[in-house]
CSV table of C-alpha atoms and ligand atoms in Angstrom, one decimal:
chain,number,residue,atom,x,y,z
V,6,MET,CA,-44.5,-2.5,67.3
V,7,SER,CA,-44.2,-6.1,68.3
V,8,ASP,CA,-46.5,-6.7,65.3
V,9,LEU,CA,-43.9,-5.3,63.0
V,10,ILE,CA,-41.1,-7.3,64.6
V,11,ARG,CA,-43.2,-10.5,64.3
V,12,ALA,CA,-44.0,-9.7,60.7
V,13,LEU,CA,-40.3,-9.3,60.0
V,14,GLU,CA,-39.5,-12.6,61.7
V,15,THR,CA,-42.3,-14.4,59.9
V,16,LEU,CA,-41.1,-12.9,56.7
V,17,GLU,CA,-37.6,-14.1,57.4
V,18,GLU,CA,-38.8,-17.6,58.2
V,19,THR,CA,-41.0,-18.0,55.1
V,20,ALA,CA,-38.4,-16.4,52.8
V,21,LEU,CA,-35.6,-18.6,54.0
V,22,GLY,CA,-38.0,-21.6,53.5
V,23,SER,CA,-38.7,-20.7,49.9
V,24,LEU,CA,-35.1,-20.0,49.2
V,25,ASP,CA,-34.3,-23.7,49.4
V,26,GLY,CA,-36.9,-24.2,46.7
V,27,ALA,CA,-35.0,-22.0,44.3
V,28,SER,CA,-32.9,-24.5,42.4
V,29,ASP,CA,-31.6,-22.5,39.5
V,30,VAL,CA,-30.3,-19.1,38.7
V,31,ASP,CA,-33.7,-17.9,37.3
V,32,SER,CA,-35.9,-18.9,40.2
V,33,LEU,CA,-33.3,-17.5,42.6
V,34,GLU,CA,-33.5,-14.2,40.8
V,35,ARG,CA,-37.2,-14.3,41.1
V,36,TRP,CA,-36.9,-14.9,44.8
V,37,ARG,CA,-34.5,-11.9,45.1
V,38,LEU,CA,-37.0,-9.6,43.4
V,39,LEU,CA,-39.9,-10.9,45.5
V,40,VAL,CA,-38.1,-10.7,48.8
V,41,LEU,CA,-35.3,-8.1,48.6
V,42,GLY,CA,-36.4,-6.1,45.5
V,43,ARG,CA,-37.5,-2.5,45.7
V,44,ARG,CA,-41.1,-3.6,45.8
V,45,GLY,CA,-40.4,-6.9,47.5
V,46,SER,CA,-42.0,-8.2,50.7
V,47,LEU,CA,-39.2,-6.8,52.9
V,48,ALA,CA,-39.6,-3.3,51.6
V,49,GLU,CA,-43.3,-3.7,51.9
V,50,THR,CA,-43.0,-4.7,55.6
V,51,LEU,CA,-40.6,-2.0,56.4
V,52,LYS,CA,-43.1,0.6,55.3
V,53,GLY,CA,-44.6,-0.2,58.8
V,54,LEU,CA,-41.6,1.5,60.3
V,55,GLY,CA,-43.1,4.9,59.5
V,56,THR,CA,-46.1,4.2,61.8
V,57,LEU,CA,-43.9,3.6,64.8
V,58,THR,CA,-43.1,6.2,67.4
V,59,ALA,CA,-39.6,7.6,67.7
V,60,ASP,CA,-38.7,5.4,70.7
V,61,GLN,CA,-40.0,2.2,69.1
V,62,ARG,CA,-38.0,2.7,65.9
V,63,PRO,CA,-34.5,1.8,67.0
V,64,LYS,CA,-35.5,-1.6,68.2
V,65,ALA,CA,-37.6,-2.4,65.1
V,66,GLY,CA,-34.8,-1.0,62.9
V,67,GLN,CA,-32.3,-3.3,64.5
V,68,VAL,CA,-34.5,-6.3,63.8
V,69,ALA,CA,-35.1,-5.1,60.3
V,70,ASN,CA,-31.4,-4.7,59.6
V,71,ARG,CA,-30.6,-8.2,61.0
V,72,VAL,CA,-33.4,-9.8,58.9
V,73,LYS,CA,-32.2,-8.0,55.8
V,74,ALA,CA,-28.6,-9.0,56.4
V,75,SER,CA,-29.6,-12.6,57.1
V,76,LEU,CA,-31.7,-12.8,53.9
V,77,GLU,CA,-28.9,-11.2,51.8
V,78,ALA,CA,-26.3,-13.6,53.3
V,79,SER,CA,-28.5,-16.6,52.7
V,80,PHE,CA,-29.2,-15.4,49.2
V,81,ALA,CA,-25.4,-15.1,48.5
V,82,VAL,CA,-24.7,-18.6,49.8
V,83,ARG,CA,-27.5,-20.1,47.8
V,84,LEU,CA,-26.4,-18.2,44.6
V,85,GLU,CA,-22.9,-19.5,45.0
V,86,THR,CA,-24.1,-23.1,45.6
V,87,ILE,CA,-26.2,-23.0,42.4
V,88,GLN,CA,-23.4,-21.4,40.3
V,89,LYS,CA,-21.0,-24.1,41.4
V,90,GLU,CA,-23.6,-26.8,40.5
V,91,VAL,CA,-24.2,-25.2,37.1
V,92,ARG,CA,-20.4,-25.1,36.5
V,93,ARG,CA,-20.0,-28.7,37.6
V,94,LEU,CA,-22.7,-29.8,35.2
V,95,GLU,CA,-21.2,-27.8,32.3
V,96,LEU,CA,-17.8,-29.3,32.9
V,97,GLY,CA,-19.3,-32.7,33.0
V,98,ALA,CA,-21.1,-32.2,29.8
V,99,GLU,CA,-18.2,-30.6,27.9
V,100,ARG,CA,-15.6,-33.2,29.1
V,101,LEU,CA,-12.7,-33.4,26.7
V,102,ASP,CA,-10.7,-36.5,26.3
V,103,VAL,CA,-7.2,-35.0,25.9
V,104,THR,CA,-5.8,-38.4,25.1
V,105,LEU,CA,-7.8,-38.7,21.8
V,106,PRO,CA,-5.6,-38.5,18.7
V,107,ALA,CA,-5.7,-35.0,17.0
V,108,SER,CA,-7.7,-34.8,13.8
V,109,PRO,CA,-5.2,-35.3,11.0
V,110,ARG,CA,-4.1,-32.2,9.1
V,111,PRO,CA,-3.1,-32.6,5.5
V,112,ARG,CA,0.6,-32.2,5.2
V,113,GLY,CA,2.4,-31.2,2.0
V,114,SER,CA,5.5,-32.9,0.8
V,115,LEU,CA,8.6,-32.0,-1.2
V,116,HIS,CA,8.3,-32.2,-5.0
V,117,PRO,CA,10.3,-35.1,-6.3
V,118,VAL,CA,12.6,-32.8,-8.3
V,119,THR,CA,13.2,-30.7,-5.1
V,120,LYS,CA,14.1,-34.0,-3.3
V,121,ILE,CA,16.6,-35.0,-5.9
V,122,ARG,CA,18.0,-31.4,-6.1
V,123,ARG,CA,18.6,-31.5,-2.3
V,124,GLU,CA,20.3,-34.9,-2.5
V,125,ILE,CA,22.6,-33.6,-5.3
V,126,GLU,CA,23.4,-30.5,-3.3
V,127,GLY,CA,24.2,-32.6,-0.3
V,128,ALA,CA,26.5,-34.9,-2.2
V,129,PHE,CA,28.4,-32.0,-3.7
V,130,ALA,CA,28.5,-30.0,-0.5
V,131,ARG,CA,30.5,-32.9,1.0
V,132,LEU,CA,33.1,-32.4,-1.8
V,133,GLY,CA,33.3,-28.7,-1.1
V,134,PHE,CA,30.9,-27.3,-3.7
V,135,THR,CA,28.7,-24.3,-3.0
V,136,SER,CA,25.2,-24.2,-4.5
V,137,VAL,CA,24.5,-20.9,-6.3
V,138,GLU,CA,21.6,-19.6,-8.5
V,139,GLY,CA,21.4,-17.5,-11.5
V,140,PRO,CA,18.4,-15.7,-13.1
V,141,GLU,CA,16.0,-17.6,-15.3
V,142,VAL,CA,15.6,-14.5,-17.6
V,143,GLU,CA,19.1,-14.2,-19.0
V,144,TRP,CA,21.2,-12.2,-21.4
V,145,ASP,CA,21.8,-13.8,-24.8
V,146,GLN,CA,25.5,-12.9,-24.0
V,147,TYR,CA,25.7,-15.2,-21.0
V,148,ASN,CA,23.4,-17.9,-22.3
V,149,PHE,CA,25.2,-18.2,-25.7
V,150,THR,CA,27.9,-15.8,-26.8
V,151,MET,CA,30.3,-15.9,-23.9
V,152,LEU,CA,29.8,-19.7,-23.8
V,153,ASN,CA,31.4,-19.8,-27.2
V,154,ILE,CA,28.1,-20.6,-28.9
V,155,PRO,CA,28.4,-18.8,-32.3
V,156,PRO,CA,25.5,-16.7,-33.6
V,157,ASP,CA,24.6,-19.3,-36.2
V,158,HIS,CA,24.5,-22.2,-33.7
V,159,PRO,CA,21.2,-24.0,-33.9
V,160,ALA,CA,20.6,-23.7,-30.1
V,161,ARG,CA,19.9,-20.0,-30.7
V,162,ASP,CA,17.2,-20.8,-33.3
V,163,ILE,CA,14.0,-19.0,-32.6
V,164,GLN,CA,12.4,-22.5,-32.5
V,165,ASP,CA,14.5,-23.5,-29.4
V,166,SER,CA,14.6,-20.3,-27.3
V,167,PHE,CA,12.0,-18.2,-25.7
V,168,TYR,CA,13.1,-14.6,-26.4
V,169,ILE,CA,11.6,-11.7,-24.3
V,170,ASP,CA,9.8,-9.1,-26.4
V,171,GLY,CA,11.6,-5.8,-26.3
V,172,GLY,CA,14.1,-7.3,-23.9
V,173,SER,CA,17.5,-6.1,-25.1
V,174,GLY,CA,20.3,-4.1,-23.6
V,175,THR,CA,24.0,-4.4,-22.8
V,176,GLY,CA,23.9,-8.2,-22.8
V,177,GLY,CA,22.2,-8.4,-26.2
V,178,GLU,CA,18.8,-9.8,-26.3
V,179,MET,CA,17.0,-11.3,-23.3
V,180,LEU,CA,15.6,-14.8,-23.2
V,181,LEU,CA,14.6,-17.5,-20.8
V,182,ARG,CA,17.8,-19.4,-20.3
V,183,THR,CA,18.0,-22.6,-22.2
V,184,GLN,CA,20.6,-24.1,-19.9
V,185,THR,CA,22.2,-23.4,-16.5
V,186,SER,CA,25.5,-22.9,-18.2
V,187,PRO,CA,25.2,-19.1,-18.1
V,188,VAL,CA,25.7,-19.4,-14.3
V,189,GLN,CA,29.3,-20.6,-15.2
V,190,ILE,CA,29.9,-17.2,-16.8
V,191,ARG,CA,28.3,-15.2,-14.0
V,192,THR,CA,30.3,-17.1,-11.4
V,193,MET,CA,33.6,-16.7,-13.2
V,194,LEU,CA,33.0,-13.0,-13.8
V,195,ALA,CA,32.3,-12.5,-10.1
V,196,HIS,CA,35.0,-14.7,-8.6
V,197,LYS,CA,38.6,-15.6,-9.1
V,198,PRO,CA,39.6,-19.2,-9.0
V,199,PRO,CA,39.6,-21.5,-7.2
V,200,ILE,CA,35.9,-22.0,-8.0
V,201,ARG,CA,33.8,-25.0,-7.0
V,202,ILE,CA,30.1,-24.5,-7.5
V,203,ILE,CA,26.9,-26.2,-8.6
V,204,ALA,CA,24.0,-24.3,-10.0
V,205,PRO,CA,20.6,-25.9,-10.0
V,206,GLY,CA,17.6,-24.2,-11.5
V,207,ARG,CA,14.9,-24.0,-14.1
V,208,THR,CA,15.6,-23.9,-17.8
V,209,TYR,CA,13.3,-23.4,-20.8
V,210,ARG,CA,13.2,-24.6,-24.4
V,211,ASN,CA,10.6,-24.0,-27.0
V,212,GLU,CA,10.0,-27.6,-27.7
V,213,ALA,CA,7.0,-29.9,-28.5
V,214,THR,CA,6.3,-31.8,-25.3
V,215,ASP,CA,6.2,-35.5,-25.1
V,216,ALA,CA,7.0,-38.2,-22.4
V,217,SER,CA,10.6,-37.1,-22.3
V,218,HIS,CA,10.5,-33.4,-23.2
V,219,GLU,CA,9.0,-30.4,-21.4
V,220,ALA,CA,9.3,-26.8,-22.3
V,221,MET,CA,10.3,-26.1,-18.7
V,222,PHE,CA,12.7,-28.4,-16.9
V,223,THR,CA,15.4,-28.3,-14.3
V,224,GLN,CA,19.2,-28.6,-14.7
V,225,VAL,CA,22.1,-28.7,-12.4
V,226,GLU,CA,25.4,-27.2,-13.6
V,227,GLY,CA,28.7,-28.0,-12.0
V,228,LEU,CA,31.9,-25.9,-12.4
V,229,CYS,CA,35.4,-26.4,-11.0
V,230,VAL,CA,38.2,-24.0,-11.9
V,231,ASP,CA,41.7,-24.0,-10.4
V,232,ARG,CA,45.3,-24.7,-11.3
V,233,ASN,CA,46.0,-28.2,-12.6
V,234,VAL,CA,42.3,-29.3,-12.8
V,235,THR,CA,42.0,-32.3,-15.1
V,236,MET,CA,39.5,-34.5,-16.7
V,237,ALA,CA,40.4,-37.2,-14.1
V,238,ASP,CA,39.0,-34.8,-11.4
V,239,LEU,CA,35.8,-34.5,-13.4
V,240,ARG,CA,35.5,-38.3,-13.6
V,241,GLY,CA,36.3,-38.8,-9.9
V,242,THR,CA,33.8,-36.2,-8.9
V,243,LEU,CA,31.0,-37.5,-11.1
V,244,THR,CA,31.7,-41.1,-10.0
V,245,ALA,CA,31.5,-40.1,-6.3
V,246,VAL,CA,28.2,-38.2,-6.7
V,247,THR,CA,26.6,-40.9,-8.9
V,248,ARG,CA,27.4,-43.5,-6.3
V,249,VAL,CA,25.7,-41.4,-3.6
V,250,LEU,CA,22.6,-41.0,-5.7
V,251,PHE,CA,22.4,-44.4,-7.4
V,252,GLY,CA,24.3,-46.8,-5.3
V,253,PRO,CA,27.9,-47.8,-4.5
V,254,ASP,CA,28.3,-50.1,-7.6
V,255,ARG,CA,27.9,-47.4,-10.2
V,256,GLU,CA,30.6,-46.9,-12.8
V,257,ILE,CA,30.6,-44.0,-15.3
V,258,ARG,CA,32.0,-43.7,-18.8
V,259,PHE,CA,32.7,-40.8,-21.1
V,260,ARG,CA,31.7,-40.8,-24.7
V,261,CYS,CA,32.9,-38.1,-27.1
V,262,GLY,CA,30.3,-35.3,-27.1
V,263,TYR,CA,30.2,-31.8,-28.5
V,264,PHE,CA,29.3,-28.7,-26.5
V,265,PRO,CA,30.8,-25.4,-27.8
V,266,PHE,CA,31.9,-24.4,-24.3
V,267,VAL,CA,34.0,-27.4,-23.4
V,268,GLU,CA,37.0,-29.1,-25.1
V,269,PRO,CA,37.2,-32.0,-24.9
V,270,GLY,CA,33.5,-32.6,-24.4
V,271,ALA,CA,31.8,-35.8,-23.3
V,272,GLU,CA,28.5,-37.4,-22.8
V,273,VAL,CA,28.4,-39.1,-19.4
V,274,ASP,CA,26.8,-42.5,-18.8
V,275,MET,CA,26.5,-44.6,-15.7
V,276,THR,CA,26.0,-48.4,-15.5
V,277,CYS,CA,22.3,-49.1,-15.2
V,278,HIS,CA,21.2,-49.1,-11.5
V,279,VAL,CA,18.3,-51.5,-12.3
V,280,CYS,CA,20.2,-54.4,-14.0
V,281,ASN,CA,23.7,-53.4,-12.8
V,282,GLY,CA,24.9,-53.1,-16.4
V,283,ARG,CA,23.6,-56.5,-17.7
V,284,GLY,CA,20.9,-54.9,-19.9
V,285,CYS,CA,17.2,-54.4,-19.1
V,286,ARG,CA,14.2,-52.4,-20.2
V,287,VAL,CA,15.2,-49.3,-18.3
V,288,CYS,CA,18.6,-49.0,-20.0
V,289,LYS,CA,17.1,-50.3,-23.3
V,290,ARG,CA,19.4,-53.4,-23.1
V,291,THR,CA,22.6,-51.3,-23.3
V,292,GLY,CA,23.5,-51.6,-19.7
V,293,TRP,CA,24.2,-47.8,-19.7
V,294,ILE,CA,22.1,-44.8,-18.7
V,295,GLU,CA,22.8,-41.3,-20.0
V,296,LEU,CA,23.4,-38.7,-17.2
V,297,GLY,CA,24.3,-35.5,-19.1
V,298,GLY,CA,27.1,-33.5,-20.7
V,299,ALA,CA,30.5,-32.5,-19.4
V,300,GLY,CA,34.0,-31.5,-20.4
V,301,MET,CA,37.0,-29.3,-19.8
V,302,VAL,CA,36.0,-25.6,-19.8
V,303,HIS,CA,37.0,-24.3,-23.3
V,304,PRO,CA,40.1,-21.9,-23.1
V,305,LYS,CA,38.0,-19.3,-25.1
V,306,VAL,CA,35.4,-19.4,-22.3
V,307,LEU,CA,38.0,-18.8,-19.6
V,308,ALA,CA,39.5,-16.0,-21.7
V,309,ASN,CA,36.0,-14.5,-22.2
V,310,VAL,CA,35.7,-14.0,-18.4
V,311,GLY,CA,39.3,-12.8,-17.9
V,312,ILE,CA,40.8,-16.1,-16.5
V,313,ASP,CA,44.1,-16.9,-18.0
V,314,PRO,CA,43.8,-20.4,-19.7
V,315,SER,CA,47.5,-20.9,-19.5
V,316,VAL,CA,47.4,-20.8,-15.7
V,317,TYR,CA,44.0,-22.2,-14.9
V,318,SER,CA,41.9,-25.1,-16.2
V,319,GLY,CA,38.5,-26.3,-15.2
V,320,TRP,CA,35.7,-28.8,-15.9
V,321,ALA,CA,32.0,-28.4,-16.2
V,322,PHE,CA,29.0,-30.6,-16.4
V,323,GLY,CA,25.3,-30.2,-16.8
V,324,CYS,CA,22.4,-32.6,-16.4
V,325,GLY,CA,18.6,-32.7,-16.2
V,326,LEU,CA,17.1,-33.2,-12.7
V,327,GLU,CA,13.7,-34.5,-13.9
V,328,ARG,CA,15.6,-37.3,-15.6
V,329,PHE,CA,17.3,-38.2,-12.4
V,330,ALA,CA,14.0,-38.2,-10.6
V,331,MET,CA,12.5,-40.4,-13.3
V,332,LEU,CA,15.3,-42.9,-12.9
V,333,ARG,CA,15.2,-42.9,-9.1
V,334,TYR,CA,11.4,-43.1,-8.7
V,335,GLY,CA,10.6,-45.1,-11.9
V,336,ILE,CA,8.5,-42.3,-13.5
V,337,ASP,CA,8.0,-42.8,-17.2
V,338,ASP,CA,6.5,-39.4,-18.3
V,339,ILE,CA,8.3,-36.1,-17.6
V,340,ARG,CA,5.0,-34.2,-17.9
V,341,LEU,CA,3.7,-35.7,-14.7
V,342,PHE,CA,6.1,-33.4,-12.7
V,343,TYR,CA,4.2,-30.2,-13.6
V,344,ASP,CA,0.7,-31.4,-13.9
V,345,ASN,CA,0.1,-30.7,-10.2
V,346,ASP,CA,-1.9,-33.8,-9.8
V,347,LEU,CA,-2.0,-34.5,-6.1
V,348,ARG,CA,-2.4,-38.2,-6.6
V,349,PHE,CA,1.1,-38.1,-8.2
V,350,LEU,CA,2.7,-35.7,-5.8
V,351,ARG,CA,1.4,-37.5,-2.7
V,352,GLN,CA,3.5,-40.5,-3.6
V,353,PHE,CA,6.6,-38.6,-2.6
V,354,SER,CA,5.6,-37.7,0.9
G,17,LIG,N1,24.5,-27.1,-21.0
G,17,LIG,C1,24.6,-28.3,-21.7
G,17,LIG,C2,23.2,-28.7,-22.1
G,17,LIG,O1,22.2,-28.1,-21.7
G,17,LIG,C3,25.1,-29.4,-20.7
G,17,LIG,C4,26.6,-29.2,-20.4
G,17,LIG,C5,26.9,-28.4,-19.3
G,17,LIG,C6,27.6,-29.8,-21.2
G,17,LIG,C7,28.3,-28.3,-19.0
G,17,LIG,C8,28.9,-29.7,-20.9
G,17,LIG,C9,29.2,-28.9,-19.8
G,17,LIG,O2,23.0,-29.6,-22.9
């Protein structure tokens, strides 16, 4: 019996000695199998218990249990030490410098026409105008007829308008709107005066494209209807907005112009923002830059939407946003806006 106890104690001593040599998780596991495993040296030694007599067994059993507990405890301590060390090394190797700048993410930017549109909306909002939208696929009725554009007007020419195949109904034929002016009709049909709106959006004309013409372009419409609205209000409003967009020194002028839905009608110019009216390349030496069309809403148009022209009057204007963007950013070809060339678009970020 003392042989067995001695064997257990020797086993404990050598096993504890070799435990210190296990320096990583693998060699530690090998140690566990060799010593504590089902066929390990402890199990092997404990087979000797069977040869002892009944009164020898308790004592030997006690020693066996103590040795087993001691080996298991030492194993656990060693395992934890090694795991901590492994973790420490991992953390050291994977060290992150959280103060490093983040890798740059490409960021989109607003399209130049969107920027101008928002500026115009902002300038008009301060004067109490709401921005509304209308459909790009429009009834012939709203795009032409109710705007007092007679059936034989050249604007309806198949050359100028994109008609929708098979698109006809209560509003006549369907087409891609050629101007934002149909939003005037839609607004006046839906609301009683006083009305103060602008309507930005895309418009389409079946045109040969060149540096100043695109088949798709953007307009912004303005409409103000109330009692006692005059052309002076139109002039004051356009002057105020022009100054927000192109600088405080801008003056505007009206030239006679014809649009079937206004009377009187005008072409609107502003003093050139590059030369301040003295004459330069941008204004073609005239000192003036064309902004768009405007005028007093034609009494027939008011009557068409059920607004009494003897009680109410109104003004309207319409202009091209690409043109504004070209003037503001010095762009000389309208086609650049819709080429989707990132080298162009990135210049506006
Ligand atoms: N709709 C006209 C155009 O596209 C512009 C305009 C709008 C003129 C409102 C007068 C009043 O040319």
